[in-house]
Amino acid sequence: MLYIGGKSIAFATSHTLELSLDTREISTKDNGGKWSEVEAGIISWTMQSENLVGNPGEGKGYDDLVDAMIARVPVDVVFGLEGDSTNFDDGKLDAVPTGGWKPKANSGRKGKALITSVSLNAPNAEYATMSISLTGVGALEKVGAITAPSAGAKTMSQTPQTAKA
């Protein structure tokens, strides 16, 4: 899952984390001119998320993401497994833990990132979808211990809104 500001992005269908290592050319005439020699440069990273659009409940929705992008301030992100949430209301499948889904301790990566794009797609007679792209600002670190979600559960509709565009 992808978490922004401590909350998951609602109705996720796909997440991507990509790390890239730039290289620097260090070839010289001494290496015979037949092979390139490189050394490690800087590391950069990006994240993407594809989501259905609906009532985000305890998660982050389209408006939250657009507001964060317009603010032009790096957001805290975590890319990792969902914690072992067991505090569902009477076993309902549409229950969400109070405060939303939380990342699993010692799982995944975290850092700060700028939201670089948010798009909304509302095709005729289909579910509306949104996409978000983020670019890392600084290091991407391993996730350590996570504070456990609070007890109780809150239900929300898991049915995305259909677009009639």
PDB file of C-alpha atoms in Angstrom:
ATOM      1  CA  MET A   1       0.000   0.000   0.000  1.00  0.00           C
ATOM      2  CA  LEU A   2       0.990   3.627  -0.415  1.00  0.00           C
ATOM      3  CA  TYR A   3       0.443   5.949   2.538  1.00  0.00           C
ATOM      4  CA  ILE A   4       0.592   9.734   2.384  1.00  0.00           C
ATOM      5  CA  GLY A   5       0.665  11.714   5.604  1.00  0.00           C
ATOM      6  CA  GLY A   6      -0.060   8.534   7.572  1.00  0.00           C
ATOM      7  CA  LYS A   7      -3.174   7.539   5.596  1.00  0.00           C
ATOM      8  CA  SER A   8      -3.581   5.131   2.704  1.00  0.00           C
ATOM      9  CA  ILE A   9      -4.802   6.331  -0.664  1.00  0.00           C
ATOM     10  CA  ALA A  10      -8.380   5.057  -0.990  1.00  0.00           C
ATOM     11  CA  PHE A  11      -9.410   2.290  -3.433  1.00  0.00           C
ATOM     12  CA  ALA A  12      -5.921   1.466  -4.695  1.00  0.00           C
ATOM     13  CA  THR A  13      -5.620  -0.873  -7.663  1.00  0.00           C
ATOM     14  CA  SER A  14      -1.866  -0.575  -8.261  1.00  0.00           C
ATOM     15  CA  HIS A  15       1.226   0.997  -6.700  1.00  0.00           C
ATOM     16  CA  THR A  16       4.728   1.382  -8.111  1.00  0.00           C
ATOM     17  CA  LEU A  17       8.005   2.274  -6.425  1.00  0.00           C
ATOM     18  CA  GLU A  18      10.984   2.874  -8.713  1.00  0.00           C
ATOM     19  CA  LEU A  19      14.568   3.582  -7.683  1.00  0.00           C
ATOM     20  CA  SER A  20      17.192   4.739 -10.178  1.00  0.00           C
ATOM     21  CA  LEU A  21      20.955   4.999  -9.804  1.00  0.00           C
ATOM     22  CA  ASP A  22      22.649   7.576 -11.999  1.00  0.00           C
ATOM     23  CA  THR A  23      26.116   6.687 -13.200  1.00  0.00           C
ATOM     24  CA  ARG A  24      29.104   8.853 -14.054  1.00  0.00           C
ATOM     25  CA  GLU A  25      31.407   8.121 -16.948  1.00  0.00           C
ATOM     26  CA  ILE A  26      34.991   7.644 -15.731  1.00  0.00           C
ATOM     27  CA  SER A  27      36.557   6.105 -18.845  1.00  0.00           C
ATOM     28  CA  THR A  28      40.083   7.189 -19.652  1.00  0.00           C
ATOM     29  CA  LYS A  29      42.567   6.551 -22.424  1.00  0.00           C
ATOM     30  CA  ASP A  30      44.281   4.151 -20.024  1.00  0.00           C
ATOM     31  CA  ASN A  31      41.476   1.578 -20.285  1.00  0.00           C
ATOM     32  CA  GLY A  32      42.136   1.055 -24.008  1.00  0.00           C
ATOM     33  CA  GLY A  33      39.080   2.851 -25.351  1.00  0.00           C
ATOM     34  CA  LYS A  34      37.110  -0.379 -25.786  1.00  0.00           C
ATOM     35  CA  TRP A  35      35.025  -0.459 -22.653  1.00  0.00           C
ATOM     36  CA  SER A  36      33.102   2.173 -20.780  1.00  0.00           C
ATOM     37  CA  GLU A  37      33.865   2.582 -17.100  1.00  0.00           C
ATOM     38  CA  VAL A  38      31.316   4.116 -14.749  1.00  0.00           C
ATOM     39  CA  GLU A  39      30.922   4.790 -11.058  1.00  0.00           C
ATOM     40  CA  ALA A  40      27.791   5.099  -8.961  1.00  0.00           C
ATOM     41  CA  GLY A  41      26.219   8.536  -8.777  1.00  0.00           C
ATOM     42  CA  ILE A  42      23.084   9.726  -7.012  1.00  0.00           C
ATOM     43  CA  ILE A  43      19.960   7.663  -6.356  1.00  0.00           C
ATOM     44  CA  SER A  44      16.507   9.030  -7.148  1.00  0.00           C
ATOM     45  CA  TRP A  45      13.089   7.508  -6.585  1.00  0.00           C
ATOM     46  CA  THR A  46       9.490   7.882  -7.678  1.00  0.00           C
ATOM     47  CA  MET A  47       6.129   6.406  -6.652  1.00  0.00           C
ATOM     48  CA  GLN A  48       2.912   6.026  -8.599  1.00  0.00           C
ATOM     49  CA  SER A  49      -0.576   4.935  -7.586  1.00  0.00           C
ATOM     50  CA  GLU A  50      -3.663   3.991  -9.597  1.00  0.00           C
ATOM     51  CA  ASN A  51      -6.979   4.169  -7.761  1.00  0.00           C
ATOM     52  CA  LEU A  52     -10.721   3.989  -8.201  1.00  0.00           C
ATOM     53  CA  VAL A  53     -12.543   7.144  -7.120  1.00  0.00           C
ATOM     54  CA  GLY A  54     -15.064   7.014  -4.291  1.00  0.00           C
ATOM     55  CA  ASN A  55     -15.727   8.294  -0.801  1.00  0.00           C
ATOM     56  CA  PRO A  56     -12.231   8.039   0.721  1.00  0.00           C
ATOM     57  CA  GLY A  57     -13.562   7.613   4.270  1.00  0.00           C
ATOM     58  CA  GLU A  58     -10.454   7.311   6.463  1.00  0.00           C
ATOM     59  CA  GLY A  59      -8.066   7.366   3.475  1.00  0.00           C
ATOM     60  CA  LYS A  60      -6.733  10.028   1.122  1.00  0.00           C
ATOM     61  CA  GLY A  61      -8.927  10.965  -1.840  1.00  0.00           C
ATOM     62  CA  TYR A  62      -8.614  13.025  -5.005  1.00  0.00           C
ATOM     63  CA  ASP A  63      -9.252  16.404  -3.342  1.00  0.00           C
ATOM     64  CA  ASP A  64      -6.724  15.671  -0.570  1.00  0.00           C
ATOM     65  CA  LEU A  65      -4.060  14.835  -3.150  1.00  0.00           C
ATOM     66  CA  VAL A  66      -4.756  17.900  -5.307  1.00  0.00           C
ATOM     67  CA  ASP A  67      -4.592  20.144  -2.222  1.00  0.00           C
ATOM     68  CA  ALA A  68      -1.252  18.595  -1.226  1.00  0.00           C
ATOM     69  CA  MET A  69       0.122  19.115  -4.740  1.00  0.00           C
ATOM     70  CA  ILE A  70      -1.001  22.755  -4.861  1.00  0.00           C
ATOM     71  CA  ALA A  71       0.677  23.353  -1.476  1.00  0.00           C
ATOM     72  CA  ARG A  72       4.021  22.409  -3.135  1.00  0.00           C
ATOM     73  CA  VAL A  73       5.308  20.962   0.123  1.00  0.00           C
ATOM     74  CA  PRO A  74       6.875  17.497   0.422  1.00  0.00           C
ATOM     75  CA  VAL A  75       4.538  14.925   1.974  1.00  0.00           C
ATOM     76  CA  ASP A  76       5.499  11.970   4.180  1.00  0.00           C
ATOM     77  CA  VAL A  77       5.106   8.727   2.219  1.00  0.00           C
ATOM     78  CA  VAL A  78       5.344   5.046   3.099  1.00  0.00           C
ATOM     79  CA  PHE A  79       5.370   2.238   0.559  1.00  0.00           C
ATOM     80  CA  GLY A  80       4.830  -1.041   2.383  1.00  0.00           C
ATOM     81  CA  LEU A  81       2.582  -3.824   3.493  1.00  0.00           C
ATOM     82  CA  GLU A  82      -0.663  -3.164   5.325  1.00  0.00           C
ATOM     83  CA  GLY A  83      -0.434  -3.777   9.072  1.00  0.00           C
ATOM     84  CA  ASP A  84      -2.306  -6.660  10.599  1.00  0.00           C
ATOM     85  CA  SER A  85      -5.572  -4.794  11.108  1.00  0.00           C
ATOM     86  CA  THR A  86      -7.986  -6.930  13.105  1.00  0.00           C
ATOM     87  CA  ASN A  87     -10.253  -4.302  14.636  1.00  0.00           C
ATOM     88  CA  PHE A  88     -13.127  -4.617  12.169  1.00  0.00           C
ATOM     89  CA  ASP A  89     -16.729  -3.972  13.189  1.00  0.00           C
ATOM     90  CA  ASP A  90     -18.540  -7.347  13.460  1.00  0.00           C
ATOM     91  CA  GLY A  91     -16.424  -8.849  10.667  1.00  0.00           C
ATOM     92  CA  LYS A  92     -17.930  -6.593   7.994  1.00  0.00           C
ATOM     93  CA  LEU A  93     -15.925  -6.626   4.791  1.00  0.00           C
ATOM     94  CA  ASP A  94     -16.497  -2.894   4.272  1.00  0.00           C
ATOM     95  CA  ALA A  95     -15.107  -1.972   7.693  1.00  0.00           C
ATOM     96  CA  VAL A  96     -12.063   0.256   7.947  1.00  0.00           C
ATOM     97  CA  PRO A  97     -10.025   0.582  11.142  1.00  0.00           C
ATOM     98  CA  THR A  98     -10.561   3.874  12.954  1.00  0.00           C
ATOM     99  CA  GLY A  99      -7.907   6.234  11.643  1.00  0.00           C
ATOM    100  CA  GLY A 100      -7.555   4.214   8.419  1.00  0.00           C
ATOM    101  CA  TRP A 101      -5.183   1.469   7.331  1.00  0.00           C
ATOM    102  CA  LYS A 102      -1.722   1.578   8.866  1.00  0.00           C
ATOM    103  CA  PRO A 103       1.562   0.275   7.450  1.00  0.00           C
ATOM    104  CA  LYS A 104       3.086  -2.897   8.867  1.00  0.00           C
ATOM    105  CA  ALA A 105       6.017  -2.357  11.222  1.00  0.00           C
ATOM    106  CA  ASN A 106       9.457  -3.050   9.776  1.00  0.00           C
ATOM    107  CA  SER A 107       8.022  -3.389   6.263  1.00  0.00           C
ATOM    108  CA  GLY A 108       8.658  -1.196   3.264  1.00  0.00           C
ATOM    109  CA  ARG A 109      10.262   2.175   2.667  1.00  0.00           C
ATOM    110  CA  LYS A 110       9.489   5.730   3.754  1.00  0.00           C
ATOM    111  CA  GLY A 111      10.571   9.241   2.852  1.00  0.00           C
ATOM    112  CA  LYS A 112       9.386  12.641   1.733  1.00  0.00           C
ATOM    113  CA  ALA A 113       8.107  13.294  -1.779  1.00  0.00           C
ATOM    114  CA  LEU A 114       6.546  15.995  -3.901  1.00  0.00           C
ATOM    115  CA  ILE A 115       3.297  15.168  -5.653  1.00  0.00           C
ATOM    116  CA  THR A 116       4.199  15.882  -9.272  1.00  0.00           C
ATOM    117  CA  SER A 117       0.938  14.916 -10.982  1.00  0.00           C
ATOM    118  CA  VAL A 118      -2.636  13.970 -10.189  1.00  0.00           C
ATOM    119  CA  SER A 119      -5.053  12.963 -12.919  1.00  0.00           C
ATOM    120  CA  LEU A 120      -8.731  12.075 -12.896  1.00  0.00           C
ATOM    121  CA  ASN A 121     -10.397   9.912 -15.552  1.00  0.00           C
ATOM    122  CA  ALA A 122     -14.180   9.562 -15.795  1.00  0.00           C
ATOM    123  CA  PRO A 123     -15.063   7.469 -18.876  1.00  0.00           C
ATOM    124  CA  ASN A 124     -18.676   7.024 -19.955  1.00  0.00           C
ATOM    125  CA  ALA A 125     -20.495   4.270 -18.024  1.00  0.00           C
ATOM    126  CA  GLU A 126     -17.276   3.146 -16.270  1.00  0.00           C
ATOM    127  CA  TYR A 127     -15.759   3.659 -12.846  1.00  0.00           C
ATOM    128  CA  ALA A 128     -13.882   6.903 -12.342  1.00  0.00           C
ATOM    129  CA  THR A 129     -10.159   6.476 -11.707  1.00  0.00           C
ATOM    130  CA  MET A 130      -7.306   8.668 -10.586  1.00  0.00           C
ATOM    131  CA  SER A 131      -3.532   8.460 -10.880  1.00  0.00           C
ATOM    132  CA  ILE A 132      -0.874  10.122  -8.769  1.00  0.00           C
ATOM    133  CA  SER A 133       2.886  10.467  -9.277  1.00  0.00           C
ATOM    134  CA  LEU A 134       5.400  11.477  -6.637  1.00  0.00           C
ATOM    135  CA  THR A 135       9.108  12.273  -6.805  1.00  0.00           C
ATOM    136  CA  GLY A 136      11.295  11.598  -3.791  1.00  0.00           C
ATOM    137  CA  VAL A 137      12.964  14.436  -1.911  1.00  0.00           C
ATOM    138  CA  GLY A 138      15.997  12.986  -0.150  1.00  0.00           C
ATOM    139  CA  ALA A 139      16.615   9.490   1.161  1.00  0.00           C
ATOM    140  CA  LEU A 140      14.234   6.544   1.026  1.00  0.00           C
ATOM    141  CA  GLU A 141      14.617   4.702   4.325  1.00  0.00           C
ATOM    142  CA  LYS A 142      13.469   1.368   5.761  1.00  0.00           C
ATOM    143  CA  VAL A 143      10.289   1.531   7.811  1.00  0.00           C
ATOM    144  CA  GLY A 144      10.839   0.845  11.517  1.00  0.00           C
ATOM    145  CA  ALA A 145       8.326   0.343  14.305  1.00  0.00           C
ATOM    146  CA  ILE A 146       4.828   1.686  13.674  1.00  0.00           C
ATOM    147  CA  THR A 147       2.327   2.832  16.314  1.00  0.00           C
ATOM    148  CA  ALA A 148      -0.601   0.384  16.396  1.00  0.00           C
ATOM    149  CA  PRO A 149      -3.964   1.586  15.041  1.00  0.00           C
ATOM    150  CA  SER A 150      -6.493   2.633  17.659  1.00  0.00           C
ATOM    151  CA  ALA A 151      -9.240   0.193  18.653  1.00  0.00           C
ATOM    152  CA  GLY A 152     -12.668   0.246  17.054  1.00  0.00           C
ATOM    153  CA  ALA A 153     -13.737   0.407  13.454  1.00  0.00           C
ATOM    154  CA  LYS A 154     -15.565   2.720  11.183  1.00  0.00           C
ATOM    155  CA  THR A 155     -17.435   1.506   8.128  1.00  0.00           C
ATOM    156  CA  MET A 156     -17.430   3.155   4.738  1.00  0.00           C
ATOM    157  CA  SER A 157     -18.878   2.200   1.398  1.00  0.00           C
ATOM    158  CA  GLN A 158     -16.438   0.194  -0.671  1.00  0.00           C
ATOM    159  CA  THR A 159     -18.424   0.899  -3.849  1.00  0.00           C
ATOM    160  CA  PRO A 160     -16.613   3.398  -6.074  1.00  0.00           C
ATOM    161  CA  GLN A 161     -18.642   6.112  -7.762  1.00  0.00           C
ATOM    162  CA  THR A 162     -19.442   5.530 -11.406  1.00  0.00           C
ATOM    163  CA  ALA A 163     -18.666   8.268 -13.868  1.00  0.00           C
ATOM    164  CA  LYS A 164     -21.310   9.553 -16.227  1.00  0.00           C
ATOM    165  CA  ALA A 165     -18.999  11.794 -18.217  1.00  0.00           C
TER     166      ALA A 165
END
